[in-house]
CSV table of C-alpha atoms and ligand atoms in Angstrom, one decimal:
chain,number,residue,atom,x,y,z
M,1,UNK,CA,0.0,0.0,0.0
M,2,UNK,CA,3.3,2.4,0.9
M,3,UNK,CA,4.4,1.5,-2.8
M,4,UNK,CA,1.1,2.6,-4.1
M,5,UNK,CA,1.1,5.7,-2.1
M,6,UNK,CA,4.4,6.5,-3.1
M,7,UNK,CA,3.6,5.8,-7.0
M,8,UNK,CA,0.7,7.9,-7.4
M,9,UNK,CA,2.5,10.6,-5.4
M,10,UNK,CA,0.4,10.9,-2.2
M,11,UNK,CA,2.8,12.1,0.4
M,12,UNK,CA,1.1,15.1,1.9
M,13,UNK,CA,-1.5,14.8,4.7
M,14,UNK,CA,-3.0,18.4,3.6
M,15,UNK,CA,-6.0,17.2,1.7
M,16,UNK,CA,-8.5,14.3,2.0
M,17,UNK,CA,-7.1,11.9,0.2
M,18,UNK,CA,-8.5,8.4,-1.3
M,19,UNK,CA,-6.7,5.3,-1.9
M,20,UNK,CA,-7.7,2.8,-4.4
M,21,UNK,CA,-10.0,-0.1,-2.4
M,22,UNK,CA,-9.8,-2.1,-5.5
M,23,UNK,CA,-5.9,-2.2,-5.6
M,24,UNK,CA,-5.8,-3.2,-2.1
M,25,UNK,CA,-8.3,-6.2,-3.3
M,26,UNK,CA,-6.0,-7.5,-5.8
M,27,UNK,CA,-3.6,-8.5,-3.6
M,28,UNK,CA,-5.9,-11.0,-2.0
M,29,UNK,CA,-5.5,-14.5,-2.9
M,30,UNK,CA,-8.2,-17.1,-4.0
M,31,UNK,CA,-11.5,-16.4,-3.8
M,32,UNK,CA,-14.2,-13.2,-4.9
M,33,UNK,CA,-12.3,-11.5,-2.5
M,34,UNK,CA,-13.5,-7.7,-4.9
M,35,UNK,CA,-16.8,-9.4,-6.1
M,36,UNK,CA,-18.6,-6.2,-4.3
M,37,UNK,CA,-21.0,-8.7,-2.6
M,38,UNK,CA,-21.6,-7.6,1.2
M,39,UNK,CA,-24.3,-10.3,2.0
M,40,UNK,CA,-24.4,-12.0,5.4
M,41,UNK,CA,-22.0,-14.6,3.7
M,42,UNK,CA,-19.4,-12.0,4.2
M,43,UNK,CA,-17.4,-12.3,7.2
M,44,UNK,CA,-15.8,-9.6,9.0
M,45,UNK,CA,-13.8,-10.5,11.8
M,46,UNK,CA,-13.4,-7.5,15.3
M,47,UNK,CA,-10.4,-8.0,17.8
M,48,UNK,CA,-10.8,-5.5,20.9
M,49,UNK,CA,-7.9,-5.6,23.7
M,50,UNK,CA,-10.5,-5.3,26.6
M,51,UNK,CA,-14.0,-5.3,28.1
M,52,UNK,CA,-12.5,-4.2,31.2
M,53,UNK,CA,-13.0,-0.4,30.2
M,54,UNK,CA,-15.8,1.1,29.5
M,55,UNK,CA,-15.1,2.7,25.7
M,56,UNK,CA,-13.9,-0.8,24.1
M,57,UNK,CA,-17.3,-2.3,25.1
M,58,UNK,CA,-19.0,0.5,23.5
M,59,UNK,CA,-16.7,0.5,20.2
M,60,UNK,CA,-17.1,-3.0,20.0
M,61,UNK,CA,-20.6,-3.0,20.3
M,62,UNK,CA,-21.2,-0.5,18.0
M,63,UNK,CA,-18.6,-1.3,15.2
M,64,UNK,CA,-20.7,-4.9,15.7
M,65,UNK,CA,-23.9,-3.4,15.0
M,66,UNK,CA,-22.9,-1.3,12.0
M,67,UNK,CA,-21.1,-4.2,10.3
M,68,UNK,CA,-24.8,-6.4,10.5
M,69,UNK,CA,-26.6,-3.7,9.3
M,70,UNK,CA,-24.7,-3.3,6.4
M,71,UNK,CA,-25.6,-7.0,5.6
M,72,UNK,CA,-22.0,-8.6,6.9
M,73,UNK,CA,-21.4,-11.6,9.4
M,74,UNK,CA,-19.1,-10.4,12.4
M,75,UNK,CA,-16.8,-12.4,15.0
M,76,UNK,CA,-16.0,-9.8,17.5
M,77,UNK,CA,-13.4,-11.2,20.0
M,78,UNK,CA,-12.3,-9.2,23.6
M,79,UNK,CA,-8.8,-10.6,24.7
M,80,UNK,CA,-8.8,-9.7,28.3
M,81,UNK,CA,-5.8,-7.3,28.0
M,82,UNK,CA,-3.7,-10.7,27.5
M,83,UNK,CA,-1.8,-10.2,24.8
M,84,UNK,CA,-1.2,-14.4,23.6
M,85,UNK,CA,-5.4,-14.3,24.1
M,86,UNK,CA,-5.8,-11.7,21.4
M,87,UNK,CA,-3.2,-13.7,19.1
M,88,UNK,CA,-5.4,-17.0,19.7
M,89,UNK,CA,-8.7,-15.1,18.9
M,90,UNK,CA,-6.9,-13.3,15.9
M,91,UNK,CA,-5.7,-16.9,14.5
M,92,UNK,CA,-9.5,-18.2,15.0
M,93,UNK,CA,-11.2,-15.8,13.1
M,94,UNK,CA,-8.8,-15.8,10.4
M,95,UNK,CA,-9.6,-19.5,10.3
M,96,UNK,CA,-12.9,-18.5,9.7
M,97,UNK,CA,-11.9,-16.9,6.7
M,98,UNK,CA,-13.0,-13.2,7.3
M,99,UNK,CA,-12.7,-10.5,4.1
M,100,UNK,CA,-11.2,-8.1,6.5
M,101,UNK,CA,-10.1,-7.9,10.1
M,102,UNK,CA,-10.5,-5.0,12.6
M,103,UNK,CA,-8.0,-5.0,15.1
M,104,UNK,CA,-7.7,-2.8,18.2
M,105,UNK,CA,-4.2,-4.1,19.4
M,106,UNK,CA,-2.9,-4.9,22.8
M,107,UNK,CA,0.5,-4.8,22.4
M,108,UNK,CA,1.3,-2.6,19.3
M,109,UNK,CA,4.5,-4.5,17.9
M,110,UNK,CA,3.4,-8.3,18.8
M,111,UNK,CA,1.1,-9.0,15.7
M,112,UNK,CA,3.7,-8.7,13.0
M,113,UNK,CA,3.2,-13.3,12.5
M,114,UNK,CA,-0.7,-13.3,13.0
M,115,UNK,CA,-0.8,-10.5,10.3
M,116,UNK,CA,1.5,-12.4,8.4
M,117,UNK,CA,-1.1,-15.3,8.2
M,118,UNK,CA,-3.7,-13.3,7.3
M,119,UNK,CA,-2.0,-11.6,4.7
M,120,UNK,CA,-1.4,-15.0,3.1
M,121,UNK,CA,-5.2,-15.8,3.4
M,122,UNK,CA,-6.2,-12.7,1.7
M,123,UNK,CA,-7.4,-10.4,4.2
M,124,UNK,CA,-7.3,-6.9,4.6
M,125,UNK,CA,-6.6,-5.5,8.0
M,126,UNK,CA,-7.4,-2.5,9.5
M,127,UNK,CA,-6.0,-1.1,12.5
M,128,UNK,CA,-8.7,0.1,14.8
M,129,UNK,CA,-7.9,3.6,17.4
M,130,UNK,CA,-4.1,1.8,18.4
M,131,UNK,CA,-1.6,1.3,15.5
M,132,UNK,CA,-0.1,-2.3,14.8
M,133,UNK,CA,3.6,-1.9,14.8
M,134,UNK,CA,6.7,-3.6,13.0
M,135,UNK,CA,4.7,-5.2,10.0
M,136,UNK,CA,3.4,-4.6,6.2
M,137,UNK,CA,1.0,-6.4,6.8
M,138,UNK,CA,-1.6,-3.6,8.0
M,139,UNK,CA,-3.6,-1.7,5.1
M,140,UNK,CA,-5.7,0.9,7.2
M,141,UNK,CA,-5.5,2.7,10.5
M,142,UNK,CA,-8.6,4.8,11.8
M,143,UNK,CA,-8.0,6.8,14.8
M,144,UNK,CA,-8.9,10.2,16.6
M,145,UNK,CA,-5.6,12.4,16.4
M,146,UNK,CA,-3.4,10.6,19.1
M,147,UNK,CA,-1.1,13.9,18.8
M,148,UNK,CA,-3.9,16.2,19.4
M,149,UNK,CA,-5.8,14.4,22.4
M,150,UNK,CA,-2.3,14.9,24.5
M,151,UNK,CA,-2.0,19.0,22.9
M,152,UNK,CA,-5.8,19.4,24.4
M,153,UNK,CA,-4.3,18.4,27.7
M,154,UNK,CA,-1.6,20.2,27.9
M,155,UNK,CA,-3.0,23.6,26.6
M,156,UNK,CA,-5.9,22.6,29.2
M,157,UNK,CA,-3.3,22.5,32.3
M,158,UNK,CA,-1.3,25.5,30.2
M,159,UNK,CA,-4.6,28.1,30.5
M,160,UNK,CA,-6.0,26.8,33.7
M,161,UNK,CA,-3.0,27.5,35.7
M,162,UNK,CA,-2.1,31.1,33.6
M,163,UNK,CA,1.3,29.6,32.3
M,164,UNK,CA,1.4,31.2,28.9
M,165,UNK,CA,1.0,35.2,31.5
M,166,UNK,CA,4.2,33.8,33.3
M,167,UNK,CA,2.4,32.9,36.5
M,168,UNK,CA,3.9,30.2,38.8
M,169,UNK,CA,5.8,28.0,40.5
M,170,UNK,CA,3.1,25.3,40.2
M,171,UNK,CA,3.7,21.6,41.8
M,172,UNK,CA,2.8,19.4,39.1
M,173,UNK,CA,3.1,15.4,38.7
M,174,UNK,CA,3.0,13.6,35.1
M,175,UNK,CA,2.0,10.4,34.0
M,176,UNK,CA,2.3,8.6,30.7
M,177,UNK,CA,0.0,5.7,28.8
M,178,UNK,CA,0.8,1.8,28.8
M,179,UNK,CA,4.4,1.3,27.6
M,180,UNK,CA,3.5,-1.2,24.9
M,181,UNK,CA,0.4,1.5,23.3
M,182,UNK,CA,1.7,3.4,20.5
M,183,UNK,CA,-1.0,5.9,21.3
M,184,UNK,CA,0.6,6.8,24.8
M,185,UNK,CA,3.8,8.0,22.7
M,186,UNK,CA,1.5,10.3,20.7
M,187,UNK,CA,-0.7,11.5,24.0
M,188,UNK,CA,2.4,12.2,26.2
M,189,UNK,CA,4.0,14.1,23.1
M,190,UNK,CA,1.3,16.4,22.6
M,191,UNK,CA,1.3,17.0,26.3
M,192,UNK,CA,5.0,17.6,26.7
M,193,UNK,CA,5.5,19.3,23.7
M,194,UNK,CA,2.9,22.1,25.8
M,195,UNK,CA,4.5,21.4,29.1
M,196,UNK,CA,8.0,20.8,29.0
M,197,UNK,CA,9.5,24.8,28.2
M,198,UNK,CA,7.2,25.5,31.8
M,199,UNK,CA,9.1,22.5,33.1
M,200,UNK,CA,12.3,23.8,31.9
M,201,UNK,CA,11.5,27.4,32.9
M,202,UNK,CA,10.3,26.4,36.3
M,203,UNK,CA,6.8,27.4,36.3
M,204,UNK,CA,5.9,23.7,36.6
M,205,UNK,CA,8.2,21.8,39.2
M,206,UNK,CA,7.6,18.6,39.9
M,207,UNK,CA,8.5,17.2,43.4
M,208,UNK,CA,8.6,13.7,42.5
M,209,UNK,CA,11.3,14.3,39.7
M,210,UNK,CA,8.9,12.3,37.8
M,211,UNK,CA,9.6,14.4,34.7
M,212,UNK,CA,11.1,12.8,31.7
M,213,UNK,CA,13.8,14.5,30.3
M,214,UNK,CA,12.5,14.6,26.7
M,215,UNK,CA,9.5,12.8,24.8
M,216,UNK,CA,11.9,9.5,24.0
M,217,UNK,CA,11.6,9.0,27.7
M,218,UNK,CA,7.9,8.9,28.2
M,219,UNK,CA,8.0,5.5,29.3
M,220,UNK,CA,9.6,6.1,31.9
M,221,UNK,CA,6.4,7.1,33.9
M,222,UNK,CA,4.1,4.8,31.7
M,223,UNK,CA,1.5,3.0,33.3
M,224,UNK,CA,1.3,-0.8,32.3
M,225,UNK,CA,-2.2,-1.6,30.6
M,226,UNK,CA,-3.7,1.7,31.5
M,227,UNK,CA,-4.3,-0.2,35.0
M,228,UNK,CA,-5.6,2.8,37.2
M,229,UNK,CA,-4.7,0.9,40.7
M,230,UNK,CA,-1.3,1.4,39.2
M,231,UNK,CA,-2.0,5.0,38.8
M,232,UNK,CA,-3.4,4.9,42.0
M,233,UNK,CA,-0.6,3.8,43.9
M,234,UNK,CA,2.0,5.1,42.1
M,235,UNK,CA,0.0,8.9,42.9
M,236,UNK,CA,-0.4,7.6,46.3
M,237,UNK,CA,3.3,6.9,46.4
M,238,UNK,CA,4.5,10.2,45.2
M,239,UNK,CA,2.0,12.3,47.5
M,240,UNK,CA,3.0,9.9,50.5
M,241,UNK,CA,7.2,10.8,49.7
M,242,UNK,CA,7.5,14.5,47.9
M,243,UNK,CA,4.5,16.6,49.3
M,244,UNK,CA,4.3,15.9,53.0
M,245,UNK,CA,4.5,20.0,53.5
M,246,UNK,CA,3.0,20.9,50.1
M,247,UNK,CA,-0.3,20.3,47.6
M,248,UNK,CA,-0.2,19.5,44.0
M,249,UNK,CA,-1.6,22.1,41.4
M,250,UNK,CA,-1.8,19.6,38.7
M,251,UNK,CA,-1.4,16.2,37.3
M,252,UNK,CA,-1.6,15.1,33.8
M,253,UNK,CA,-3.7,12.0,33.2
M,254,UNK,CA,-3.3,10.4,29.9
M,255,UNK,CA,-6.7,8.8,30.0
M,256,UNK,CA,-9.9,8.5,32.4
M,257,UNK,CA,-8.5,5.0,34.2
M,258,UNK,CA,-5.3,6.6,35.4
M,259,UNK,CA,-7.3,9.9,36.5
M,260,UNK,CA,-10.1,7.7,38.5
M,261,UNK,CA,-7.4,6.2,39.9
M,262,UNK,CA,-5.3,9.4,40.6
M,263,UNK,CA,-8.6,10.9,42.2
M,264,UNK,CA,-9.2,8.3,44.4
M,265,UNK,CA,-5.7,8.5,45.5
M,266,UNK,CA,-6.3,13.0,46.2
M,267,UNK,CA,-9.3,11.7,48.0
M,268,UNK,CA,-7.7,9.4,50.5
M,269,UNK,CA,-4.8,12.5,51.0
M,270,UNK,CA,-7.4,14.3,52.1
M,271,UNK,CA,-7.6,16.7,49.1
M,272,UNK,CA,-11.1,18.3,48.7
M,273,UNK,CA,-12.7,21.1,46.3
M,274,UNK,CA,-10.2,23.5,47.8
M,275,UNK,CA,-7.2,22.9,47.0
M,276,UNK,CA,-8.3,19.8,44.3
M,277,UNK,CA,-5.4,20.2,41.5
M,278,UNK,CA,-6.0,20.3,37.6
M,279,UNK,CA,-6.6,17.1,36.4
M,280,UNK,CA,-6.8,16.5,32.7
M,281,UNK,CA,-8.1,12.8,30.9
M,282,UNK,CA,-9.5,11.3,27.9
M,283,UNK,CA,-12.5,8.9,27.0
M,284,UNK,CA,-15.4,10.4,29.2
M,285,UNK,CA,-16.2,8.0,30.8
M,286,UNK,CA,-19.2,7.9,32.7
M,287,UNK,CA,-17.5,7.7,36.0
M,288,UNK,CA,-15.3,10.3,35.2
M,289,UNK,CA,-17.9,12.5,33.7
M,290,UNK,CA,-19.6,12.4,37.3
M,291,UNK,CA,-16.1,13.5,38.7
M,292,UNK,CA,-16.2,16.1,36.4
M,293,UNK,CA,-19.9,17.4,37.5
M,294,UNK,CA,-19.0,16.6,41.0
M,295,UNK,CA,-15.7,18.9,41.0
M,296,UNK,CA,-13.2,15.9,41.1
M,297,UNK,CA,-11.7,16.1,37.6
M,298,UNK,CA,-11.2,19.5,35.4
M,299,UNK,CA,-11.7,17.8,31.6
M,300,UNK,CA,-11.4,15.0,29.7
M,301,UNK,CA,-10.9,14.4,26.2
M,302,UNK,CA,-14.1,13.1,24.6
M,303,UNK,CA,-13.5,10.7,21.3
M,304,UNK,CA,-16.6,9.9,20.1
M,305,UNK,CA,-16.2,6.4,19.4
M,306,UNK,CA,-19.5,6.3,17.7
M,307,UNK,CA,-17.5,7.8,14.8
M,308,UNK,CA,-14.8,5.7,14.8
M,309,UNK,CA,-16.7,3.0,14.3
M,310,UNK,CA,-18.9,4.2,11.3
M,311,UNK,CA,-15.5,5.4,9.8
M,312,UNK,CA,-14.3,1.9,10.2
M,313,UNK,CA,-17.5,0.6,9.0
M,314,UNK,CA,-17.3,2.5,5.8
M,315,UNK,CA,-13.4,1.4,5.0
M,316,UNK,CA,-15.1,-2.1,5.2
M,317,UNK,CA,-17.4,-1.7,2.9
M,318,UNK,CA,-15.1,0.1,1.0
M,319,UNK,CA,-12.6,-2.6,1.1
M,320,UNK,CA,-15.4,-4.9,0.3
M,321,UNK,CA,-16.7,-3.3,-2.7
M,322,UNK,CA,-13.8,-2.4,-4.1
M,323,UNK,CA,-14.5,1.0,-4.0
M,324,UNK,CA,-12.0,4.0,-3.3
M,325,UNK,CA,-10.8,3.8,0.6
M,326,UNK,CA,-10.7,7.5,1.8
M,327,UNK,CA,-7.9,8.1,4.3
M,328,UNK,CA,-6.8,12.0,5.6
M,329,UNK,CA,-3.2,11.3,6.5
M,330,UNK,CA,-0.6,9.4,4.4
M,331,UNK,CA,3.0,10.9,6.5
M,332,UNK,CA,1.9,10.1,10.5
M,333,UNK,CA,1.6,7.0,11.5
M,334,UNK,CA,4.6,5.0,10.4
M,335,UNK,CA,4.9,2.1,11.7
M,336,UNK,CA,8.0,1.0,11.3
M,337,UNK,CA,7.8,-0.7,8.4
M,338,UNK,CA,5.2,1.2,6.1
M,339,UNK,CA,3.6,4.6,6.5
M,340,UNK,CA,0.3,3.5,6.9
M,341,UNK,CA,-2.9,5.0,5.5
M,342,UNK,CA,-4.7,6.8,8.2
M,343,UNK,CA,-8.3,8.3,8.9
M,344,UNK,CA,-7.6,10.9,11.6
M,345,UNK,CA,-11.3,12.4,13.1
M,346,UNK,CA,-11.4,14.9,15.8
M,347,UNK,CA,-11.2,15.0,19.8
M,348,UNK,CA,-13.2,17.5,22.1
M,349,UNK,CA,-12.4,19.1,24.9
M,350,UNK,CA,-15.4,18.4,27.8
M,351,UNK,CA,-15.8,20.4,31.0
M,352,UNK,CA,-18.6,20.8,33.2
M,353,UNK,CA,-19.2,23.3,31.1
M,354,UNK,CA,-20.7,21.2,28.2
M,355,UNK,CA,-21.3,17.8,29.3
M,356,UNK,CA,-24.6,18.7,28.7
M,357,UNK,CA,-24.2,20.4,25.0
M,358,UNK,CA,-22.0,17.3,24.0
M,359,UNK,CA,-22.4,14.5,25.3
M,360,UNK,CA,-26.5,14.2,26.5
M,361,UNK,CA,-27.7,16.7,23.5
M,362,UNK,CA,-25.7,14.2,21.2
M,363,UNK,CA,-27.0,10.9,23.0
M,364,UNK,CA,-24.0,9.8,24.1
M,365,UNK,CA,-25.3,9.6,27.8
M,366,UNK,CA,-28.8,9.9,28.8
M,367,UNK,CA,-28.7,12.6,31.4
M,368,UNK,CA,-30.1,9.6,34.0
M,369,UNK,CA,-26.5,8.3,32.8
M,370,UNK,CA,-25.3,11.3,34.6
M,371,UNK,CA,-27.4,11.8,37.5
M,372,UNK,CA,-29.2,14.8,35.7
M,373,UNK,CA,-32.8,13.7,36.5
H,401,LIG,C1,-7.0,4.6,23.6
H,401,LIG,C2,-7.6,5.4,24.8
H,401,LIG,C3,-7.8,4.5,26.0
H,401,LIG,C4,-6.5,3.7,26.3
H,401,LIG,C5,-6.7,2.6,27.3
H,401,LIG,C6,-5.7,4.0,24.1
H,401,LIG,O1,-5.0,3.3,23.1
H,401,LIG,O2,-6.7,5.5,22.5
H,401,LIG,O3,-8.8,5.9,24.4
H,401,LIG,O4,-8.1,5.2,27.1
H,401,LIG,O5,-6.0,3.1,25.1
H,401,LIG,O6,-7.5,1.6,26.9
């Protein structure tokens, strides 16, 4: 697909660009594989890392739902966050013989010989929100803008605190995704690429020295499988050693586990709506939605994975048919072996401020969801 990008000369992200469905089809060995035929004979096959948080049950549900009612079969497999369980699932359904597979992965680089397999049975495959890493085998990523999410937190922490008019010092702790997620890279990037000149200037200092020295060194303070008791005890950890005779002003959460965690770990320190510091996430989930109505968490950043899904939907059919694939980003997401075709969409930034606006006026939640009736 890199080769065909290259020949026809799409290199720049600028525009909305399409990439030909039916070129990717011709690859594909045996069978109609571009017969345009969606019927309930077609088998699309759905591999999600988790159920264990809330926004992979409502992707997969929702991609799920999408793919039946545009007439295909769907084997949509959760792997428990185990990453040899999501390479069994994987090698099931391609035994099933899907057209294309969807896969959110657990571990970014461990796919590369499942892919392999399924590149030798034909099938397209699609990386779902998280980019597969180390293979060609991978035709399509859809994802919100990984880059942007982690910019929105950072400019949120940035203008709450008055960084940008010079104010400070400011105590302030960061933490970084699950080692193994390309997306944390991306997330922590935008963040630091905000936050480190007020690091380095000292209008952010950060008691634990828990401050990587540049991007390349995110890891260093990643969180393993977004797990937020980790979070939890790590925060719990740093208030317990560095701020026995001072208060935090802000902590950046990558995501909503690690800031429900972080908050539970304020509450037990006894922090309260006085002296509660900035804290930033991402997914909205419902719990953290209520912490931020109930004063325990400043924003989140809101991906509607509604949309994700029908993009994804829509490169399936695409793929399916043979039609045109459109992608809006051909230089981002390399993955170490290809650049691969991307569909970037958009993140929000919620607040208390328009929980209501977004996410009940769009039927996300239902303001009973919420606690609003
Ligand atoms: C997703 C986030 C999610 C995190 C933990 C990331 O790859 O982009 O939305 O919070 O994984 O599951």
């Amino acid at each position: 697909m890199y080769n065909i990008l290259k020949k026809v000369g799409l290199t720049l992200a600028a525009a909305s660009i399409v990439l030909s469905g039916a070129a990717c089809s011709a690859t594909r060995g045996g069978e109609d594989a571009s017969s345009g035929s969606a019927g309930g004979d077609t088998l699309i096959g759905v591999s999600m890392p988790t159920k264990s948080l809330e926004r992979w049950n409502r992707d997969g549900q929702h991609l799920e739902e999408l793919l039946k009612s545009d007439g295909f079969g769907v084997s949509l497999q959760y792997a428990d966050n185990k990453v040899e369980q999501q390479i069994s699932q994987i090698e099931n359904i391609i035994n099933d013989g899907p057209e294309v597979l969807v896969v959110a992965p657990i571990d970014g680089s461990a796919l590369g010989p499942v892919l392999a397999q399924a590149k030798q049975a034909g099938i397209s495959v699609i990386a779902y929100d998280r980019l597969i890493l180390d293979t060609a085998d991978i035709d399509y990523y859809a994802t919100f803008d990984n880059y942007q999410v982690g910019q929105l937190q950072g400019k949120y922490i940035e203008q709450t605190l008055g960084l940008a008019d010079g104010k400070g010092p400011f105590n302030f702790e960061p933490f970084s995704g699950s080692p193994d997620d390309n997306n944390a890279r991306f997330f922590f990037e935008g963040a630091w690429d905000v936050l480190q000149p007020y690091v380095q200037s000292g209008q952010l200092v950060v008691p634990s020295g828990k401050a990587p020295a540049s991007v390349d060194n995110w890891q260093s303070i990643g969180i393993q499988a977004w797990a937020a008791t980790a979070a939890q005890s790590e925060m719990e950890t740093r208030l317990n050693s560095f701020y026995q005779d001072k208060s935090v002003d802000a902590v950046l959460a990558p995501n909503d586990a690690l800031a429900l965690g972080i908050a539970q770990a304020l509450e037990s320190a006894g922090y309260t709506s006085d002296n509660w510091p900035v804290l930033t996430g991402q997914d909205a989930d419902q719990a953290n939605v209520e912490n931020i109505l109930g004063g325990k968490q400043s924003m989140t950043v809101w991906k509607d994975t509604r949309k994700l899904s029908d993009q994804v939907a829509r490169m399936v059919s695409q793929i399916v048919n043979g039609e045109t694939v459109e992608v809006n980003d051909t230089t981002s997401y390399d993955n170490g072996k290809v650049v691969v075709p991307s569909y970037l969409l958009t993140p929000i930034v919620i607040t208390k401020d328009n929980v209501q606006s977004e996410l009940v006026d769009s039927g996300f939640y239902s303001p009973s969801d919420l606690g609003l009736s």
